[in-house]
């Protein structure tokens, strides 16, 4: 296999809304570079990216897929990501592996929900951005209007670097060779706009251009072009029709000549150390330094085992290298080193900064792990990606008795692969809840458990994740005294509690003076209080947004021990809660609903009936609407089916946790009564 230097590597993530044509675009690139002879079809399940059996069944991407091509002595790593909202976590995770994110827009649909969200995430991650307008030869489209909409939505820094011609049958270059006619605007004007935008980041070039009237050749602008990309001062727009291979060569030329290599892009956010003492750390991208890489994708195959895909940030990783995982003291040997081509493993001898590679069957590796070859890098870690909170849930249990352990093992494998999946276990109800980003997300996971792991499970709606808190200040006291022959137990605690703002969590304050509670017993008091936090006294939900101030107490020289102060702390806290207006909080979620414009009235009316409200609307170029709103999660059971019914299957929606607020009194009363009834039954 050809070995490339870091300067001859490009990394590119294809992101954007579902059905924008990202996978078809990847196929066209593979054909053009000779990796495959004929492009596969999503409908036939023959694409390189969508190799998973479930992806072939669903006919869209479920996982980020790694590809690589050789083009003009340059290796281009491509990450093809899912575009449906339920699987957006795979796209977010891929952003840490690349210098450039290419946001793909369906020319027929225009700017869609995930298009806007990915532009925001990419900007936040400070990656270079490229916009690809795909399907330019579709019928009944207005590319001129779409270009205007892109610039109005994402900024004047979005400029075409090529333009469609012959009704989308080809594209013309607007940067290196600005000649010819396009379908809707002047190629020369587009060229001049690019030059003007690029030289704005270089004062010397600007002076020559303005004062001396000197023409600047595009070839002289490489450094300034890269800087404009890094600073977000330029977002090039290129046009393609992946299905008919229009603009593919031009896209590859842009990647080779203009997109940053790993030494030119913005360095990834890394830290040395933990917490407030952590220092910002920038990998060197030097092949001769200690090896440093981070894992951005995990896939667990029943036959191959755990496959860990990583990005190399510095040093060289070779076959048979010894690598450490995070702060682990025991290294593992890189027995096999792979470049991935969809589901195909391509062995390689070594990889350098900028390469995306993989190892298999190393169980210690997890998502986000840092791999390195020296203990000098033990304390280095990546800044964690910010994923949407998984709010959709389903309670799961095995159909067959005795499969509980197997269910747990398989669920943990699913969670290891996907950072947007979480698992909760409600001890009170003995309920295991799997949470994800949407119904389709959860359905794909359950289908995988059934088809791949052959596990039959039962599902049902989960409990809503209510919380408990207080609405007023109060004081609490408890004396724990127990004598049963020999040494007894004694501990007395006085404390105050007060509410914190929403999202304030839990604060413990030690104001004990004079040693009335010896220092060694303060952690025991805190431990007793924290026992209440896991299951509140009103309805058994986690307790939050409270400050507890322990200010006095008593102890006994002989009988005081840890268990006594645990009990005293817990019961003093419960005593205070009774007097502090205990309140049950319900989760309020932000909704983003895409629907045809004709259905807006029905959607807003339905939302109002669920105690929700509309907070804003945005018209889409596709003729639809994005409706933003908030609603209690309690009221959204079956909402996916309702949206599909209202919009005749054309609507979609996502939700993210917004905040908690007090539930209606009748609901609080109902939840409290159910909890007390269940407790009484358990005691009987």
JSON list of N, CA and C in Angstrom, two decimals, residues 241-266:
[
{"chain": "A", "resi": 241, "resn": "UNK", "atom": "N", "xyz": [-23.91, 16.45, -9.08]},
{"chain": "A", "resi": 241, "resn": "UNK", "atom": "CA", "xyz": [-24.99, 15.48, -9.23]},
{"chain": "A", "resi": 241, "resn": "UNK", "atom": "C", "xyz": [-24.32, 14.13, -9.10]},
{"chain": "A", "resi": 242, "resn": "UNK", "atom": "N", "xyz": [-24.34, 13.59, -7.90]},
{"chain": "A", "resi": 242, "resn": "UNK", "atom": "CA", "xyz": [-23.61, 12.35, -7.63]},
{"chain": "A", "resi": 242, "resn": "UNK", "atom": "C", "xyz": [-24.13, 11.20, -8.49]},
{"chain": "A", "resi": 243, "resn": "UNK", "atom": "N", "xyz": [-25.44, 11.19, -8.72]},
{"chain": "A", "resi": 243, "resn": "UNK", "atom": "CA", "xyz": [-26.03, 10.09, -9.48]},
{"chain": "A", "resi": 243, "resn": "UNK", "atom": "C", "xyz": [-25.48, 10.02, -10.89]},
{"chain": "A", "resi": 244, "resn": "UNK", "atom": "N", "xyz": [-25.19, 11.19, -11.47]},
{"chain": "A", "resi": 244, "resn": "UNK", "atom": "CA", "xyz": [-24.69, 11.24, -12.85]},
{"chain": "A", "resi": 244, "resn": "UNK", "atom": "C", "xyz": [-23.23, 11.68, -12.93]},
{"chain": "A", "resi": 245, "resn": "UNK", "atom": "N", "xyz": [-22.53, 11.63, -11.78]},
{"chain": "A", "resi": 245, "resn": "UNK", "atom": "CA", "xyz": [-21.09, 11.93, -11.71]},
{"chain": "A", "resi": 245, "resn": "UNK", "atom": "C", "xyz": [-20.75, 13.34, -12.16]},
{"chain": "A", "resi": 246, "resn": "UNK", "atom": "N", "xyz": [-21.67, 14.27, -12.03]},
{"chain": "A", "resi": 246, "resn": "UNK", "atom": "CA", "xyz": [-21.41, 15.66, -12.39]},
{"chain": "A", "resi": 246, "resn": "UNK", "atom": "C", "xyz": [-20.71, 16.35, -11.21]},
{"chain": "A", "resi": 247, "resn": "UNK", "atom": "N", "xyz": [-19.59, 17.01, -11.48]},
{"chain": "A", "resi": 247, "resn": "UNK", "atom": "CA", "xyz": [-18.88, 17.76, -10.45]},
{"chain": "A", "resi": 247, "resn": "UNK", "atom": "C", "xyz": [-18.02, 16.93, -9.52]},
{"chain": "A", "resi": 248, "resn": "UNK", "atom": "N", "xyz": [-17.91, 15.63, -9.76]},
{"chain": "A", "resi": 248, "resn": "UNK", "atom": "CA", "xyz": [-17.13, 14.76, -8.87]},
{"chain": "A", "resi": 248, "resn": "UNK", "atom": "C", "xyz": [-15.64, 15.03, -9.01]},
{"chain": "A", "resi": 249, "resn": "UNK", "atom": "N", "xyz": [-15.15, 15.11, -10.25]},
{"chain": "A", "resi": 249, "resn": "UNK", "atom": "CA", "xyz": [-13.73, 15.43, -10.45]},
{"chain": "A", "resi": 249, "resn": "UNK", "atom": "C", "xyz": [-13.41, 16.79, -9.85]},
{"chain": "A", "resi": 250, "resn": "UNK", "atom": "N", "xyz": [-14.28, 17.76, -10.07]},
{"chain": "A", "resi": 250, "resn": "UNK", "atom": "CA", "xyz": [-14.06, 19.10, -9.54]},
{"chain": "A", "resi": 250, "resn": "UNK", "atom": "C", "xyz": [-14.04, 19.10, -8.01]},
{"chain": "A", "resi": 251, "resn": "UNK", "atom": "N", "xyz": [-14.89, 18.29, -7.39]},
{"chain": "A", "resi": 251, "resn": "UNK", "atom": "CA", "xyz": [-14.90, 18.18, -5.94]},
{"chain": "A", "resi": 251, "resn": "UNK", "atom": "C", "xyz": [-13.59, 17.59, -5.43]},
{"chain": "A", "resi": 252, "resn": "UNK", "atom": "N", "xyz": [-13.08, 16.57, -6.10]},
{"chain": "A", "resi": 252, "resn": "UNK", "atom": "CA", "xyz": [-11.81, 15.96, -5.71]},
{"chain": "A", "resi": 252, "resn": "UNK", "atom": "C", "xyz": [-10.66, 16.94, -5.91]},
{"chain": "A", "resi": 253, "resn": "UNK", "atom": "N", "xyz": [-10.72, 17.74, -6.98]},
{"chain": "A", "resi": 253, "resn": "UNK", "atom": "CA", "xyz": [-9.68, 18.75, -7.19]},
{"chain": "A", "resi": 253, "resn": "UNK", "atom": "C", "xyz": [-9.68, 19.77, -6.06]},
{"chain": "A", "resi": 254, "resn": "UNK", "atom": "N", "xyz": [-10.86, 20.18, -5.62]},
{"chain": "A", "resi": 254, "resn": "UNK", "atom": "CA", "xyz": [-10.97, 21.11, -4.50]},
{"chain": "A", "resi": 254, "resn": "UNK", "atom": "C", "xyz": [-10.36, 20.50, -3.24]},
{"chain": "A", "resi": 255, "resn": "UNK", "atom": "N", "xyz": [-10.69, 19.22, -2.98]},
{"chain": "A", "resi": 255, "resn": "UNK", "atom": "CA", "xyz": [-10.16, 18.54, -1.80]},
{"chain": "A", "resi": 255, "resn": "UNK", "atom": "C", "xyz": [-8.64, 18.49, -1.85]},
{"chain": "A", "resi": 256, "resn": "UNK", "atom": "N", "xyz": [-8.08, 18.14, -3.02]},
{"chain": "A", "resi": 256, "resn": "UNK", "atom": "CA", "xyz": [-6.63, 18.00, -3.15]},
{"chain": "A", "resi": 256, "resn": "UNK", "atom": "C", "xyz": [-5.91, 19.34, -3.06]},
{"chain": "A", "resi": 257, "resn": "UNK", "atom": "N", "xyz": [-6.42, 20.34, -3.75]},
{"chain": "A", "resi": 257, "resn": "UNK", "atom": "CA", "xyz": [-5.68, 21.60, -3.91]},
{"chain": "A", "resi": 257, "resn": "UNK", "atom": "C", "xyz": [-5.99, 22.64, -2.84]},
{"chain": "A", "resi": 258, "resn": "UNK", "atom": "N", "xyz": [-7.21, 22.60, -2.28]},
{"chain": "A", "resi": 258, "resn": "UNK", "atom": "CA", "xyz": [-7.64, 23.72, -1.45]},
{"chain": "A", "resi": 258, "resn": "UNK", "atom": "C", "xyz": [-8.02, 23.37, -0.01]},
{"chain": "A", "resi": 259, "resn": "UNK", "atom": "N", "xyz": [-8.46, 22.14, 0.23]},
{"chain": "A", "resi": 259, "resn": "UNK", "atom": "CA", "xyz": [-8.84, 21.80, 1.60]},
{"chain": "A", "resi": 259, "resn": "UNK", "atom": "C", "xyz": [-7.59, 21.58, 2.44]},
{"chain": "A", "resi": 260, "resn": "UNK", "atom": "N", "xyz": [-7.67, 21.83, 3.74]},
{"chain": "A", "resi": 260, "resn": "UNK", "atom": "CA", "xyz": [-6.47, 21.76, 4.58]},
{"chain": "A", "resi": 260, "resn": "UNK", "atom": "C", "xyz": [-5.99, 20.34, 4.82]},
{"chain": "A", "resi": 261, "resn": "UNK", "atom": "N", "xyz": [-4.68, 20.17, 4.88]},
{"chain": "A", "resi": 261, "resn": "UNK", "atom": "CA", "xyz": [-4.14, 18.91, 5.37]},
{"chain": "A", "resi": 261, "resn": "UNK", "atom": "C", "xyz": [-4.08, 19.00, 6.90]},
{"chain": "A", "resi": 262, "resn": "UNK", "atom": "N", "xyz": [-3.74, 17.93, 7.59]},
{"chain": "A", "resi": 262, "resn": "UNK", "atom": "CA", "xyz": [-3.78, 17.95, 9.06]},
{"chain": "A", "resi": 262, "resn": "UNK", "atom": "C", "xyz": [-2.89, 19.00, 9.72]},
{"chain": "A", "resi": 263, "resn": "UNK", "atom": "N", "xyz": [-1.85, 19.46, 9.03]},
{"chain": "A", "resi": 263, "resn": "UNK", "atom": "CA", "xyz": [-1.01, 20.51, 9.62]},
{"chain": "A", "resi": 263, "resn": "UNK", "atom": "C", "xyz": [-1.59, 21.90, 9.40]},
{"chain": "A", "resi": 264, "resn": "UNK", "atom": "N", "xyz": [-2.60, 22.00, 8.53]},
{"chain": "A", "resi": 264, "resn": "UNK", "atom": "CA", "xyz": [-3.17, 23.31, 8.19]},
{"chain": "A", "resi": 264, "resn": "UNK", "atom": "C", "xyz": [-4.52, 23.57, 8.84]},
{"chain": "A", "resi": 265, "resn": "UNK", "atom": "N", "xyz": [-5.22, 22.52, 9.26]},
{"chain": "A", "resi": 265, "resn": "UNK", "atom": "CA", "xyz": [-6.54, 22.72, 9.87]},
{"chain": "A", "resi": 265, "resn": "UNK", "atom": "C", "xyz": [-6.42, 23.19, 11.30]},
{"chain": "A", "resi": 266, "resn": "UNK", "atom": "N", "xyz": [-7.56, 23.53, 11.89]},
{"chain": "A", "resi": 266, "resn": "UNK", "atom": "CA", "xyz": [-7.57, 23.91, 13.30]},
{"chain": "A", "resi": 266, "resn": "UNK", "atom": "C", "xyz": [-7.30, 22.66, 14.15]}
]
